[in-house]
Coordinates of C-alpha atoms and ligand atoms in Angstrom, one line a residue:
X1377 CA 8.5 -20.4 -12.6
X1378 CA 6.1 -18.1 -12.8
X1379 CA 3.2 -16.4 -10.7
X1380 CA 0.3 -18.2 -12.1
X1381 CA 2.1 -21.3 -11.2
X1382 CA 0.6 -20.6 -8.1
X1383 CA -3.1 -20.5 -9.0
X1384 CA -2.4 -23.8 -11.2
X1385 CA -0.8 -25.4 -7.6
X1386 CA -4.0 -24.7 -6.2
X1387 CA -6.2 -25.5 -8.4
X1388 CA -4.2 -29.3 -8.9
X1389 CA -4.5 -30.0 -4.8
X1390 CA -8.1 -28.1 -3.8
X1391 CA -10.0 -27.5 -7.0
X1392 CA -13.1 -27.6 -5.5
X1393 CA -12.4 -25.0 -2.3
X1394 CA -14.3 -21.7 -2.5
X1395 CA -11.0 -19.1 -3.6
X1396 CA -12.8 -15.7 -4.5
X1397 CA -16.0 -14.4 -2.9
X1398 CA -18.0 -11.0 -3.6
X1399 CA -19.1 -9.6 -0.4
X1400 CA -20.6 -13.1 1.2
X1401 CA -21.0 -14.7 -1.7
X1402 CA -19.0 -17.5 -3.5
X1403 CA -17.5 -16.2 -6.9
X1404 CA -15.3 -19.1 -7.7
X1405 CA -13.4 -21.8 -6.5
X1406 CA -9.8 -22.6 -7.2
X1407 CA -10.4 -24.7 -10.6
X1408 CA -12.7 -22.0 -11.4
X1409 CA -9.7 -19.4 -11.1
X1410 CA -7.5 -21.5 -12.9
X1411 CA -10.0 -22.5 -15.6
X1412 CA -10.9 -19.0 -16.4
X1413 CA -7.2 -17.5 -16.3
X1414 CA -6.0 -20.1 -18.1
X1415 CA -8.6 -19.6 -20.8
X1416 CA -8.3 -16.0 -21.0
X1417 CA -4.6 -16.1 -21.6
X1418 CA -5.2 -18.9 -24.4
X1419 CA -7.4 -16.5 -25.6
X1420 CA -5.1 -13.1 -25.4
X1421 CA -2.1 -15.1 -26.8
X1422 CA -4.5 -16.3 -29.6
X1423 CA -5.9 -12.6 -30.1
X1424 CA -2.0 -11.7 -31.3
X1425 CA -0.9 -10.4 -27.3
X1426 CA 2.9 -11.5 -27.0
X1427 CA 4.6 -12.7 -23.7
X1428 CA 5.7 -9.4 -21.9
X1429 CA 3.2 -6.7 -23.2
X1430 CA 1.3 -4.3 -20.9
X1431 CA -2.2 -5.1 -20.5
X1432 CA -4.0 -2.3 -18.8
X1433 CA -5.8 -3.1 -15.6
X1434 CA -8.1 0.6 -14.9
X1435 CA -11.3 -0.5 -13.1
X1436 CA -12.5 -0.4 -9.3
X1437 CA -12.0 -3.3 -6.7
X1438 CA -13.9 -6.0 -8.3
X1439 CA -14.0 -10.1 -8.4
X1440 CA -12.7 -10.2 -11.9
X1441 CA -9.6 -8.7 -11.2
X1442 CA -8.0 -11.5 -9.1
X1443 CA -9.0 -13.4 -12.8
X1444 CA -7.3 -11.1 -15.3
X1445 CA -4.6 -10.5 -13.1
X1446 CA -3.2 -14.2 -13.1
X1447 CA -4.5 -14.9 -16.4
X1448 CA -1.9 -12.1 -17.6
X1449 CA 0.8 -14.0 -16.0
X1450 CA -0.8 -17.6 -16.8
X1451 CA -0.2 -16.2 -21.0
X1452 CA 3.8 -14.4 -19.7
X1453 CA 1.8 -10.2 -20.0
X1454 CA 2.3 -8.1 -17.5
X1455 CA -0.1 -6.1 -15.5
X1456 CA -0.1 -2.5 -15.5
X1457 CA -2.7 -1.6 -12.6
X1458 CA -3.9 2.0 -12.5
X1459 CA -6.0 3.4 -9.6
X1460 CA -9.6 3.7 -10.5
X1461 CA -9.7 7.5 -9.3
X1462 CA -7.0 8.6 -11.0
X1463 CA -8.1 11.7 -13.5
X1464 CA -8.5 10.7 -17.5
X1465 CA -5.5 12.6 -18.6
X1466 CA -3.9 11.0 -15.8
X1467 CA -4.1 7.6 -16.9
X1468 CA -4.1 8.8 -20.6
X1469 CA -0.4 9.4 -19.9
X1470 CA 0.2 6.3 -18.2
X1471 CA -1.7 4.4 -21.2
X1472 CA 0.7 5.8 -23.9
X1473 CA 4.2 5.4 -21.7
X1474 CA 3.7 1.9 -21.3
X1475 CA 2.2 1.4 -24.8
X1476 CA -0.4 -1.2 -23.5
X1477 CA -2.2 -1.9 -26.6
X1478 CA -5.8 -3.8 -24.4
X1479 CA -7.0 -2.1 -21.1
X1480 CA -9.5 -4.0 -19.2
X1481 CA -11.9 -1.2 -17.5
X1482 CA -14.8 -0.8 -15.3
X1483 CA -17.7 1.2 -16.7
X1484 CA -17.9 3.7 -13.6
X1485 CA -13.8 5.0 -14.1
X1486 CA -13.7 5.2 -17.8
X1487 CA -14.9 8.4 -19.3
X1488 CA -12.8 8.9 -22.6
X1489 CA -10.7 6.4 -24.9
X1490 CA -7.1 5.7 -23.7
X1491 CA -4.6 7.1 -26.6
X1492 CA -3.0 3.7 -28.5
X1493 CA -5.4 1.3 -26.7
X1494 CA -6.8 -0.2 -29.5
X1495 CA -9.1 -3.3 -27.6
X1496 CA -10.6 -1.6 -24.7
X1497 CA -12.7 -4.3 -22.7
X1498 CA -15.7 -3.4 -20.0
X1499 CA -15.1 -6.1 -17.0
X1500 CA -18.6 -6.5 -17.0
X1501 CA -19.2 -6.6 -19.9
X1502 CA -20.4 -10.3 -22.3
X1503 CA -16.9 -9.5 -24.5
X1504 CA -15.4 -9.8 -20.8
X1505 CA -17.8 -13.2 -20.2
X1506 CA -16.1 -14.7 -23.2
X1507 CA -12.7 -13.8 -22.9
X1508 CA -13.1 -15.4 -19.0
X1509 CA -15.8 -18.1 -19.9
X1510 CA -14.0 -21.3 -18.6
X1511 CA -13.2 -24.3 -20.8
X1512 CA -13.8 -28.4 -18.8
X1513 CA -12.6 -28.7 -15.9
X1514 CA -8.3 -29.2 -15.8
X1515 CA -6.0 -30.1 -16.9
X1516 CA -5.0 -26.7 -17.8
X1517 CA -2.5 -25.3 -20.0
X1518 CA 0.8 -25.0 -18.7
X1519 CA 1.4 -21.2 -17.5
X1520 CA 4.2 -19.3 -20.0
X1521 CA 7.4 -20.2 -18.5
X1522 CA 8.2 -16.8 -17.4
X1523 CA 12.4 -16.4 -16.4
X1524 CA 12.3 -15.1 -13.3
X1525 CA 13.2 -11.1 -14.2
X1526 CA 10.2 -11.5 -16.4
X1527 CA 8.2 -8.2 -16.2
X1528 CA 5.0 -8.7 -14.4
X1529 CA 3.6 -5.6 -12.7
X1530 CA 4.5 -2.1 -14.1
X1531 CA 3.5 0.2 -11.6
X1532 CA 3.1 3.7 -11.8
X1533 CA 4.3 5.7 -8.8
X1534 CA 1.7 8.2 -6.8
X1535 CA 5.3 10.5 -7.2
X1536 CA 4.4 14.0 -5.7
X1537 CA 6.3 16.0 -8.0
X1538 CA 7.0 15.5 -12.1
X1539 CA 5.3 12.7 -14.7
X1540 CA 4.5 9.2 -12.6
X1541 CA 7.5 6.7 -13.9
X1542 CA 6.8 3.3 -14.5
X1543 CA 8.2 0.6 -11.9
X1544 CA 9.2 -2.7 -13.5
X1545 CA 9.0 -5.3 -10.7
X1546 CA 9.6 -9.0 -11.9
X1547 CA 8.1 -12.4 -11.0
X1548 CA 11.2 -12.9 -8.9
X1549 CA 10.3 -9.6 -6.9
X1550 CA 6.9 -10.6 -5.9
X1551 CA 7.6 -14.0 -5.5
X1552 CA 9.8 -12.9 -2.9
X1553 CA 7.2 -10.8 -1.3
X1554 CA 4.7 -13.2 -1.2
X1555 CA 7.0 -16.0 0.5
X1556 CA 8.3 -13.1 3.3
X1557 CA 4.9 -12.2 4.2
X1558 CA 4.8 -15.5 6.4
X1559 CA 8.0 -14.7 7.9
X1560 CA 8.1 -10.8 8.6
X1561 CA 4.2 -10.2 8.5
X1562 CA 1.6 -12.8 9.5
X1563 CA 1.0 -16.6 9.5
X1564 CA -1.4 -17.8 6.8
X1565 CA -3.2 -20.4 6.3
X1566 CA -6.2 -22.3 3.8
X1567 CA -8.5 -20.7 6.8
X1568 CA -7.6 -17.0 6.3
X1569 CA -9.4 -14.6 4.2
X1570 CA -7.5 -12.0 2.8
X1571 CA -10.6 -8.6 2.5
X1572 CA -9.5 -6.6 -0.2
X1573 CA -11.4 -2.8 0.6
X1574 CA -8.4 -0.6 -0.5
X1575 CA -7.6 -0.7 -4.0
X1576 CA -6.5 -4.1 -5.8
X1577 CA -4.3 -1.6 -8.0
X1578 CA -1.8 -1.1 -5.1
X1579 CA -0.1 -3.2 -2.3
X1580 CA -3.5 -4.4 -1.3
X1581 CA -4.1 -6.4 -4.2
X1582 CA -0.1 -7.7 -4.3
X1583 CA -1.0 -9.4 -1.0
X1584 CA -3.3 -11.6 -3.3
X1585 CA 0.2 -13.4 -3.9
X1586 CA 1.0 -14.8 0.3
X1587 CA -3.0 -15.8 0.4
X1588 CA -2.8 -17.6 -2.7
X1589 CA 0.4 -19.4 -1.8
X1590 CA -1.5 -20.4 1.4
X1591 CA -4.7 -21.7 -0.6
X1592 CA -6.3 -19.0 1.5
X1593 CA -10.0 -17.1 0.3
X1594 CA -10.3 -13.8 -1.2
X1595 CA -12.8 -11.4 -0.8
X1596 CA -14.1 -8.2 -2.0
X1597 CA -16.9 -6.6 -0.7
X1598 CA -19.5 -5.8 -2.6
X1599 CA -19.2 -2.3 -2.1
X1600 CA -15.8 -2.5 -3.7
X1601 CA -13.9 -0.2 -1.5
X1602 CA -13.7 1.0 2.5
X1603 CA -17.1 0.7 4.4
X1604 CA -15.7 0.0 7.9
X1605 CA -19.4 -1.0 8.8
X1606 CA -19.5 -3.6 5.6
X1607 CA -15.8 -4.9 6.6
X1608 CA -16.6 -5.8 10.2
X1609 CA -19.6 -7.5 8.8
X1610 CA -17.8 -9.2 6.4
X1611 CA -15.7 -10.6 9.2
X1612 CA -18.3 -12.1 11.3
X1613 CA -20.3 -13.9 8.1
X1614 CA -16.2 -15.4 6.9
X1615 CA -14.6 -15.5 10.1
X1616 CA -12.0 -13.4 11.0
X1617 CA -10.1 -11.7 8.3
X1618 CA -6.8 -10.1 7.1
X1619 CA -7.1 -6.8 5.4
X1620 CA -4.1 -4.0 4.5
X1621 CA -5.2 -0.7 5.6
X1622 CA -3.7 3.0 5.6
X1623 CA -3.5 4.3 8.9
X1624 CA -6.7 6.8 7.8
X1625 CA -8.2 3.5 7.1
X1626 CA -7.3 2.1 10.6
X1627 CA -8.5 5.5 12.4
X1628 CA -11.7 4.8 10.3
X1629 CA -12.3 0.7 11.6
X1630 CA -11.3 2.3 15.1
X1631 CA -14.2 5.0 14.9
X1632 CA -16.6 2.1 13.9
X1633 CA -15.5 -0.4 16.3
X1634 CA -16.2 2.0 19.2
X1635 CA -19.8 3.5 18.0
X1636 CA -20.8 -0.3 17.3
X1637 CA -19.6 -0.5 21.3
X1638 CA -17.4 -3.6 20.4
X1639 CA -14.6 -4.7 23.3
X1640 CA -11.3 -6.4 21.4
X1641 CA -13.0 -9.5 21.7
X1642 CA -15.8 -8.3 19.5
X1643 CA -13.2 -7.0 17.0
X1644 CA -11.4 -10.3 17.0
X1645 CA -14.4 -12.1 15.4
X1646 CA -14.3 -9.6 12.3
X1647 CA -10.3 -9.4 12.0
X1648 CA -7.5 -11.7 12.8
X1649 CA -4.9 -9.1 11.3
X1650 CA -5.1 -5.5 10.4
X1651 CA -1.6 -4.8 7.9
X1652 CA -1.0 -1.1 8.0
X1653 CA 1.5 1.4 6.4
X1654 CA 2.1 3.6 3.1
X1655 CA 2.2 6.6 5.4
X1656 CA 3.0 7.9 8.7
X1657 CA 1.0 6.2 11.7
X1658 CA 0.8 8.3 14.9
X1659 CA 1.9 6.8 18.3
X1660 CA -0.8 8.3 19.6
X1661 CA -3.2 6.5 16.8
X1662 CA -1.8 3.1 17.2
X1663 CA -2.0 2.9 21.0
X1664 CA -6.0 3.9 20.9
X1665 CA -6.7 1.0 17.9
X1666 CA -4.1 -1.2 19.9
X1667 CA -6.9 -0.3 23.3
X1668 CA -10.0 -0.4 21.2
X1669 CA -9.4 -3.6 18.6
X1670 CA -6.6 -5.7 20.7
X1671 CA -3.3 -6.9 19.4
X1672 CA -4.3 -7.7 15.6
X1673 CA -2.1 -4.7 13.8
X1674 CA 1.1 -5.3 12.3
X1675 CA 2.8 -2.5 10.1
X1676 CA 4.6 -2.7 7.1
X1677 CA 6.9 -0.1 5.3
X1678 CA 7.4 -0.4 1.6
X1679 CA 7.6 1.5 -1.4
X1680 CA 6.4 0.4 -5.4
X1681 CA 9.9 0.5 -6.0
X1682 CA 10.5 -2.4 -3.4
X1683 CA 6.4 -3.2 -2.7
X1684 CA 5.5 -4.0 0.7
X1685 CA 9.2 -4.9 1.5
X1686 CA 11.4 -2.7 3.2
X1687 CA 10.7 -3.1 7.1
X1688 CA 7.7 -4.4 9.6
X1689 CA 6.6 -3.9 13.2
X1690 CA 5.2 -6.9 14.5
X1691 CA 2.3 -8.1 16.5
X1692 CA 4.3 -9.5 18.8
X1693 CA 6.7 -6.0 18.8
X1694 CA 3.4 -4.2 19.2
X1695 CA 1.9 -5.9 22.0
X1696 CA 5.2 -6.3 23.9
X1697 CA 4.1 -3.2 26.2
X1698 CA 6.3 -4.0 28.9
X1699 CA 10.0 -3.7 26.5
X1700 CA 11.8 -0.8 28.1
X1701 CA 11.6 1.0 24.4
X1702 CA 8.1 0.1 23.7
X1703 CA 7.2 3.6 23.2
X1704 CA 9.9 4.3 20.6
X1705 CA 9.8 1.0 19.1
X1706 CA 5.5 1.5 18.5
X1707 CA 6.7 4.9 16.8
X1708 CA 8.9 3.0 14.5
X1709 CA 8.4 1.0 11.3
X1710 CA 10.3 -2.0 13.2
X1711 CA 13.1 -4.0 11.5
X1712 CA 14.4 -5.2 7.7
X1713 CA 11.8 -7.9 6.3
X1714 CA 14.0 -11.4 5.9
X1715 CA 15.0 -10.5 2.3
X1716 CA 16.4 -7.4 2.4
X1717 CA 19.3 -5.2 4.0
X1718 CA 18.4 -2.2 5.0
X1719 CA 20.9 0.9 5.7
X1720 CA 20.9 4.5 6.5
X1721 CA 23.8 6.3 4.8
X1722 CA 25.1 9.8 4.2
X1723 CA 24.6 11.9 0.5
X1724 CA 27.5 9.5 -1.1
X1725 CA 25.7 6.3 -0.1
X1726 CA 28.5 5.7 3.1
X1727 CA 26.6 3.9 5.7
X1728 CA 26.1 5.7 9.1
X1729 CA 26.3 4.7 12.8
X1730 CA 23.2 3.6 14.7
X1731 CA 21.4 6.6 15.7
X1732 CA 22.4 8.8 13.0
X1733 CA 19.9 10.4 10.3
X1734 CA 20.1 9.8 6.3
X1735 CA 18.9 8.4 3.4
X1736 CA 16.8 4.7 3.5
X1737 CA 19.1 2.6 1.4
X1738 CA 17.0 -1.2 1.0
X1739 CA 19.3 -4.1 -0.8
X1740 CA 17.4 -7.3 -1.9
X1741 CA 15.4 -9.7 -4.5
X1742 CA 12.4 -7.5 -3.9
X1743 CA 14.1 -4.1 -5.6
X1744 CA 12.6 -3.3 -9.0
X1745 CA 14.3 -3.8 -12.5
X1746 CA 14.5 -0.3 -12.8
X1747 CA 11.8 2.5 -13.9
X1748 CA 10.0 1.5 -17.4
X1749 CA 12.2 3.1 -20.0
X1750 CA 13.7 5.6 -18.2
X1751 CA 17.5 4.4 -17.5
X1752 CA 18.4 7.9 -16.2
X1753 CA 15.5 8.0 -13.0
X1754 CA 16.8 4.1 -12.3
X1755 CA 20.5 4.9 -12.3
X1756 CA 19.9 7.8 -10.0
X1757 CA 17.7 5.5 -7.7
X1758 CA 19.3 2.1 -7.8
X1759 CA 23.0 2.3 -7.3
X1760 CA 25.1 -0.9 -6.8
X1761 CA 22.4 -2.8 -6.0
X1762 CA 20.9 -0.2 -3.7
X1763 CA 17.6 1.3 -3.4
X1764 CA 17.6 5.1 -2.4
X1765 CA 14.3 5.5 -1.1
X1766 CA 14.6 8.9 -0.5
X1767 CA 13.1 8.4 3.0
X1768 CA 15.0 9.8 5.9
X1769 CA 15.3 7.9 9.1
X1770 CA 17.2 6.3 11.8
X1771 CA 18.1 3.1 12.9
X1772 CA 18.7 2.2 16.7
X1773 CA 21.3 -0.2 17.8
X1774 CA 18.7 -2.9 17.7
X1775 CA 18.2 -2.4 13.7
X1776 CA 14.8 -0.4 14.6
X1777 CA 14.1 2.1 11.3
X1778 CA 12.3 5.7 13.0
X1779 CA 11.3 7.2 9.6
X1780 CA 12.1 11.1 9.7
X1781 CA 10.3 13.3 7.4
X1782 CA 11.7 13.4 3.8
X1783 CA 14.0 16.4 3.1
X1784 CA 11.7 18.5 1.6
X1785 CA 9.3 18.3 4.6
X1786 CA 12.1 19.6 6.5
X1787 CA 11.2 22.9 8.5
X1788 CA 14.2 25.0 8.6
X1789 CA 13.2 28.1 11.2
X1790 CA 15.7 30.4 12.5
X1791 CA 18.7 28.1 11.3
X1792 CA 17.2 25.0 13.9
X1793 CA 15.7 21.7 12.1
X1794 CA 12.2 20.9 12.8
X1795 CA 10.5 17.5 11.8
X1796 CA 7.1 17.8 11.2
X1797 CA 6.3 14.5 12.7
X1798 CA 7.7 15.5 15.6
X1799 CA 5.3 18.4 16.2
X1800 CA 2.7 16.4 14.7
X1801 CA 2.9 13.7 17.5
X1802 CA 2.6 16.4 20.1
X1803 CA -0.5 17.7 18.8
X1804 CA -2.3 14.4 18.3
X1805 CA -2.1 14.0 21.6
X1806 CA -4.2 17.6 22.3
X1807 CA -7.8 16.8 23.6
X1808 CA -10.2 17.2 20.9
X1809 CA -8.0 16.7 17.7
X1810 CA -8.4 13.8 15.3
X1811 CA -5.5 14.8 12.6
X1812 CA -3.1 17.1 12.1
X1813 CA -0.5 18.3 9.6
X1814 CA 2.4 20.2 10.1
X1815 CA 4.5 22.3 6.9
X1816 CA 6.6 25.0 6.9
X1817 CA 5.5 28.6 6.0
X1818 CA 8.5 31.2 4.5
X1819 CA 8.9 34.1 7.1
X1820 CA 10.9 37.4 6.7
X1821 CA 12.2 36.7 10.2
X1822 CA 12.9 33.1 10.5
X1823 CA 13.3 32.0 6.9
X1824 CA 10.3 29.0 8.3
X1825 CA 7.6 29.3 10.3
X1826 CA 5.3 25.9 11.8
X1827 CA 2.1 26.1 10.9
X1828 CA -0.4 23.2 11.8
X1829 CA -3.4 22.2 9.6
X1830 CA -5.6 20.6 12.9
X1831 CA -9.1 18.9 12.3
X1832 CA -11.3 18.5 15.1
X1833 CA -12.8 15.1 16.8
X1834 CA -16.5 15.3 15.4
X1835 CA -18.7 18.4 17.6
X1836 CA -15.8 19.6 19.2
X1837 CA -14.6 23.3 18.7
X1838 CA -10.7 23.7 18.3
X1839 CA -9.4 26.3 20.8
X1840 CA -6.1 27.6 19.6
X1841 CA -4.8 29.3 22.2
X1842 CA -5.2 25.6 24.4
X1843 CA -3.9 24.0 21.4
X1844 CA -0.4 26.3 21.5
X1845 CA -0.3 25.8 25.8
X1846 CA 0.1 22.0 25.0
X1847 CA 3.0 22.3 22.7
X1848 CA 4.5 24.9 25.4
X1849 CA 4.5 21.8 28.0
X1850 CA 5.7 19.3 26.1
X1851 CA 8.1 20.1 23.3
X1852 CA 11.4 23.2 23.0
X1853 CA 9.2 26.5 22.5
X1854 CA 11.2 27.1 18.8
X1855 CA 9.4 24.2 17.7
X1856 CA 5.8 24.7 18.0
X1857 CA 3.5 26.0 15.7
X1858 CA 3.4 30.4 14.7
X1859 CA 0.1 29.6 12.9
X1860 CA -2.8 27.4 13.5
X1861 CA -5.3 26.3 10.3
X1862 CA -8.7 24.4 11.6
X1863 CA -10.1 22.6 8.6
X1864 CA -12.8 20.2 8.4
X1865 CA -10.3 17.5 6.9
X1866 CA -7.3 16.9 5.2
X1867 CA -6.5 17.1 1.7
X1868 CA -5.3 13.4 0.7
X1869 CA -4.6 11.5 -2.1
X1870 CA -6.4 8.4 -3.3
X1871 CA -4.5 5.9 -1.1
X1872 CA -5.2 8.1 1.9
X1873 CA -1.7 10.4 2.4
X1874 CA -2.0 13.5 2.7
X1875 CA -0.9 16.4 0.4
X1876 CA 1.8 18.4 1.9
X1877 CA 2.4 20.1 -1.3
X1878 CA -1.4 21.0 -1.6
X1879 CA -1.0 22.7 1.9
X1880 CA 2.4 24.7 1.5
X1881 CA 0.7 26.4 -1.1
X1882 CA -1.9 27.2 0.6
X1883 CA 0.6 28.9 3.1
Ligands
AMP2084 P1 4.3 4.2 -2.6 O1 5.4 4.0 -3.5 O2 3.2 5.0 -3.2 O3 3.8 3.0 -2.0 O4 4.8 5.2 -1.4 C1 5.8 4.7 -0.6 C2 6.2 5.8 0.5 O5 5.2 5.8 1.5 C3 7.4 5.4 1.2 O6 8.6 5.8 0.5 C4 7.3 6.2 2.5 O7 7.6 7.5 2.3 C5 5.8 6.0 2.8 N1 5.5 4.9 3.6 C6 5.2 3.6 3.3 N2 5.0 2.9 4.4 C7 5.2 3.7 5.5 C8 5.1 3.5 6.9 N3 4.8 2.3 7.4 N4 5.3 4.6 7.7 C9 5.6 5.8 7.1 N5 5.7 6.0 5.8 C10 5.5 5.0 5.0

């Protein structure tokens, strides 16, 4: 069974529902989908595309690529989906490693030819109208019968260091993620809208898969990206909506939310469920949305390499505010989706006791195939089944995962280890400051310093020397920071985490 299987479900018991919408406006129903997936991969297969080549998806949030996607699966292709801000020479690479031979762009991300792409298609464009233009109504032509370690997403990873590598994740892997989200993340139902705002090209647009399984809608605003203004209006024309947010994302709905003066009950008509994760959410940050937008944030941790899939912090875990470890528990990424084991374990991969630090270590149908072509990275990441993650964290005796900063974000000063996050939560907590950053400087002295990158709350001026009294009250004195950096924002990366490298150099 494969993916599309799902669409053509749908499409057999509610043809005529509204599916897809752009912004508040219907885009096609479930036939609609089907028909025009269906026909596009009658058409690809016809054009000479064999079952498992990479098609190239490069193009902004848009309508259409809900349609490609599943009609890539409906004709047994796989996906490769590549941020729309990545840099040319960026995706160039990306183009040429997984010699995809078509690339479906948009006009406003493409600004030179893609090396060995030799059909490059415009989404917009009336090549793309053909390709997509549907046939009658059903019945459709059966989806390729895809074994389940067929190759269906190939997705490169936002890696910090060295060439992005190419993770292989199967039909059987996202199947698997789209039947846990019900379990470990959220109910769904035909009523829920899924709002796509970040990009499709990323977890976002994999939580396409639960929603469709649920014969749920799909929308994605017309601005194709994050207008907190747009989403909450969005919500109130469909009715309360699902989105998957970053936590910069989720500071961002919180800023709007208050200078709109909405109470929770305001943001419940715009969202029933705020996903968050892909990076580090404050405690701090998660109790003021919790306050401002209500109990409607649930967090996921995941990786590409095991997408959306590793852990999750309920609703319920959220809101359970009188638990005697609330306040560690909200600080945590909360406990292994259904699917998968989860263990922290020494170098060698030995498991360790509950409150002991080491490597993440995830088990499960949702671990990738390997990295595309490169047997050496997967042998060194997927061991026996395992997934190193190379996130460091703890688990409590309840199965709780506390992420710890990766090893290289380590701050080693004066032989004592300091976790950034650690000093990070302390500051966040500072009047006046919005975000902060904490890296590790090299001293003469100490072999590390702290030094905090701190960006003000909008028309408040930082006062360092109250910033440093703070830490001083509530954390050991060889921890805080030496140095202190105002900037007017962070340095981030397109899916909103932000560039510790980028500010170590600077340092
Ligand atoms: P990516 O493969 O680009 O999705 O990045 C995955 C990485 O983001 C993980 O290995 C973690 O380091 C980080 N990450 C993902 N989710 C969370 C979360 N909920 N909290 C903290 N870090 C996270």
């Amino acid at each position: 069974m494969s993916l599309a299987h799902l669409l053509l479900r749908q499409a057999q018991l509610h043809p005529d529902t509204p599916a897809i919408f752009l912004g508040t406006r219907p885009w096609a129903t479930h036939a609609q989908w089907a028909g025009r997936s269906a026909a596009l991969a009658t058409r690809l297969r016809q054009a000479g595309l064999q079952p498992g080549e990479r098609v190239l998806l490069f193009m902004r949030n848009h309508p259409r690529y809900l349609e490609l996607l599943w009609g890539l699966w409906w004709a047994g292709l796989a996906a490769v989906p590549v941020n729309a801000k990545l840099h040319p020479r960026e995706v160039a690479w990306i183009a040429e490693n997984a010699e995809a031979r078509w690339a479906f762009t948009s006009a406003d991300v493409v600004t030179e030819a893609l090396p060995g792409v030799a059909v490059q298609i415009d989404v917009d464009s009336p090549q793309a109208d053909a390709l997509l233009a549907e046939p009658p109504a059903g019945p459709w032509p059966e989806p390729f019968d895809a074994p389940p370690d067929h190759l269906a997403w190939l997705f490169y990873t936002s890696g910090t260091t060295g060439r992005p590598k190419g993770v292989m994740l199967t039909h059987r892997n996202l199947m698997t993620m789209g039947l846990t989200y019900a379990f470990d993340v959220d109910t769904v139902g035909a009523h829920d809208a899924m709002l796509y705002a970040a990009p499709l090209s990323h977890g976002a647009g994999l939580y396409a898969i639960p929603h469709l399984m649920a014969g749920a809608r799909h929308v994605v605003p017309e601005s194709g990206g994050v207008d907190p203004a747009e989403m909450f209006e969005l919500g109130r024309h469909h009715g309360p909506l699902t989105t998957f947010a970053a936590p910069t994302i989720v500071r961002r709905l919180v800023e709007q939310a208050q200078a709109e003066g909405l109470t929770p009950d305001d943001a419940a008509r715009s969202f029933k469920t705020i996903v968050y994760g892909g990076a580090p959410m404050y405690a701090a940050d998660i109790r003021r949305a919790l306050d401002v937008m209500g109990p409607r944030f649930v967090q996921i941790y995941g990786q590409g390499e095991t997408p959306m899939t590793i852990t999750a912090l309920s609703r319920g875990m959220l809101a359970d505010v009188g638990h005697p470890r609330w306040a560690e528990r909200i600080a945590s990424v909360g406990v292994a989706q259904t699917p998968v084991q989860v263990r922290v374990a020494d170098a060698q991969g030995r498991p360790l006791p509950a409150g002991e630090l080491g490597e993440v270590l995830v088990r499960g149908d949702t671990v990738m195939a390997g990295y595309w072509r490169n047997a050496e990275a997967t042998a060194a990441t997927v061991r026996e089944g395992w997934l190193f993650t190379g996130d460091m964290g703890v688990l409590d005796a309840d199965g709780f995962l506390t992420l710890k900063d990766r090893s290289k974000d380590l701050i080693i000063s004066g032989g004592s280890n300091i976790y950034p996050r650690e000093v990070e939560e302390v500051l966040l907590t500072a009047p006046g400051v919005a975000e902060v950053a904490v890296v590790g400087a090299p001293d003469p002295e100490w072999g590390e310093v702290v030094v905090a990158f701190v960006v003000g709350e909008p028309g408040t001026a930082l006062d360092v020397a109250a910033l440093d009294a703070h830490c001083l009250d509530q954390m050991a004195r060889f921890k805080r920071p030496k140095r202190y950096v105002v900037l007017d924002a962070l340095p981030k990366n397109h899916y909103g985490k932000v560039l510790k490298t980028e500010l170590r150099q600077r340092v």
